[in-house]
Tab-separated table of C-alpha atoms in Angstrom:
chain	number	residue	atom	x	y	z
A	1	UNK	CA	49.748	-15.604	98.032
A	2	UNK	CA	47.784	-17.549	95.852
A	3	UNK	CA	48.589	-21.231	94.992
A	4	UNK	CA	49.794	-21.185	91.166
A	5	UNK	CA	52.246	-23.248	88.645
A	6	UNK	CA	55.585	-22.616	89.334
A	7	UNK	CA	55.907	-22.142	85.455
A	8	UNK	CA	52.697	-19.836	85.300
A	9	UNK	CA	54.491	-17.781	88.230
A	10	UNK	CA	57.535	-17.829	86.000
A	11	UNK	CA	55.700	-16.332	83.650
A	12	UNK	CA	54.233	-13.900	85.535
A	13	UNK	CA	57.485	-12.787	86.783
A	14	UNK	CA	59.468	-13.199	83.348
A	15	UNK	CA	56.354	-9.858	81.749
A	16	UNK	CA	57.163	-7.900	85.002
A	17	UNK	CA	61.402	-7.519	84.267
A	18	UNK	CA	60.346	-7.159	80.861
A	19	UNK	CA	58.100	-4.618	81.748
A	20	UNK	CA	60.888	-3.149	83.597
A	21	UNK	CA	63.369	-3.023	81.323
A	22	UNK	CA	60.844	-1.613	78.712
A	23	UNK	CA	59.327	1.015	80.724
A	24	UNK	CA	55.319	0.759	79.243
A	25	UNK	CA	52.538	-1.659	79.091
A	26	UNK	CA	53.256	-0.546	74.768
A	27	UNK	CA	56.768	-1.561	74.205
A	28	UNK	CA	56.907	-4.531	76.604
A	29	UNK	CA	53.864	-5.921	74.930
A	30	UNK	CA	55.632	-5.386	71.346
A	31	UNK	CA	58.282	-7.447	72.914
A	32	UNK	CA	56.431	-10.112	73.941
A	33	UNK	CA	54.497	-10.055	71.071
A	34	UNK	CA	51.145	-10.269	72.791
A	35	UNK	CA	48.024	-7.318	73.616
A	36	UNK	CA	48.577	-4.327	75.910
A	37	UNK	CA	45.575	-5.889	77.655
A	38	UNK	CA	47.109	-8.960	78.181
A	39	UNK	CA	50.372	-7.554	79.943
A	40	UNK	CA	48.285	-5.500	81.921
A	41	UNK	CA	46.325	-8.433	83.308
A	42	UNK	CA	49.168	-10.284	83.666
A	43	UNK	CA	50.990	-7.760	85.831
A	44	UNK	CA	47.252	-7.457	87.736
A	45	UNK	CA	47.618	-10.937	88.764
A	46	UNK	CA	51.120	-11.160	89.738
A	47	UNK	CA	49.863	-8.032	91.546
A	48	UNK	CA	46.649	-10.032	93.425
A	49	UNK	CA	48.884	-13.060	94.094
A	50	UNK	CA	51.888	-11.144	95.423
A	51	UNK	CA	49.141	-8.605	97.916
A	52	UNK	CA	51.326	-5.596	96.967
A	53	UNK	CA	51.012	-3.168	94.001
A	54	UNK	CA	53.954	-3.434	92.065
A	55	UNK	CA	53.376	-0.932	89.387
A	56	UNK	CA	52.173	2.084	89.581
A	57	UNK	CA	49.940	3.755	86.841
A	58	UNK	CA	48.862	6.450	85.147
A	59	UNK	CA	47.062	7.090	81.265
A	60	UNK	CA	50.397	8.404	80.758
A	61	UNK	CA	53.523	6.629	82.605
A	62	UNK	CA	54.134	3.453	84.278
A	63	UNK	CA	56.399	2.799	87.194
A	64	UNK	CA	57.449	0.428	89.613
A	65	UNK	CA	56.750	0.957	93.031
A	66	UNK	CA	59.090	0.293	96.130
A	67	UNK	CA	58.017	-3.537	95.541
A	68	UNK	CA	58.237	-3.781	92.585
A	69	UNK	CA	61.707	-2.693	92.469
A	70	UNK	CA	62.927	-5.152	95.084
A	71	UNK	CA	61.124	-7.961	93.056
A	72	UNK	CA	63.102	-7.154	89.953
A	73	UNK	CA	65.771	-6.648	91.849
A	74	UNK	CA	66.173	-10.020	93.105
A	75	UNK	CA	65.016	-11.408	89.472
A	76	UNK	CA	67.966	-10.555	87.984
C-alpha cells in the first residue's frame, strides 16, 4: 500500500461506499457533485493503493468485487 494522507485515504474510501450505495460511476458522481471521470480515478487509486480490484466494470454495470465488499463492509 502506498503511503497517503489519512484524510486523502478518507476520501478515497468515503467515493467507494458512496459508490456502493449508488450503484454507478453516474449517480454517485451526481452525489458528490463532481465528474464521472473523477470518481472513476478516484476509485482507480484506492484500487492501486489497496493492490486489489475492488470494482468490477463493464460499459454497462458496475460492481463490487469480493474486496470490495469486505471493504465496505467494514466501512460502515
Amino acid at each position: 500500500m502506498k503511503e497517503m494522507k489519512t484524510d486523502t485515504l478518507g476520501d478515497h474510501l468515503h467515493w467507494l461506499t458512496v459508490l456502493a450505495e449508488q450503484g454507478s460511476f453516474t449517480r454517485a458522481a451526481e452525489r458528490l457533485d463532481v465528474s464521472k471521470a473523477a470518481m472513476s480515478q478516484k476509485i482507480k487509486e484506492l484500487e492501486e493503493m489497496a493492490g486489489v480490484l475492488l470494482v468490477q466494470r463493464t460499459t454497462r454495470s458496475v460492481r463490487l468485487t469480493s474486496a470490495g465488499e469486505k471493504l465496505v463492509e467494514e466501512l460502515r
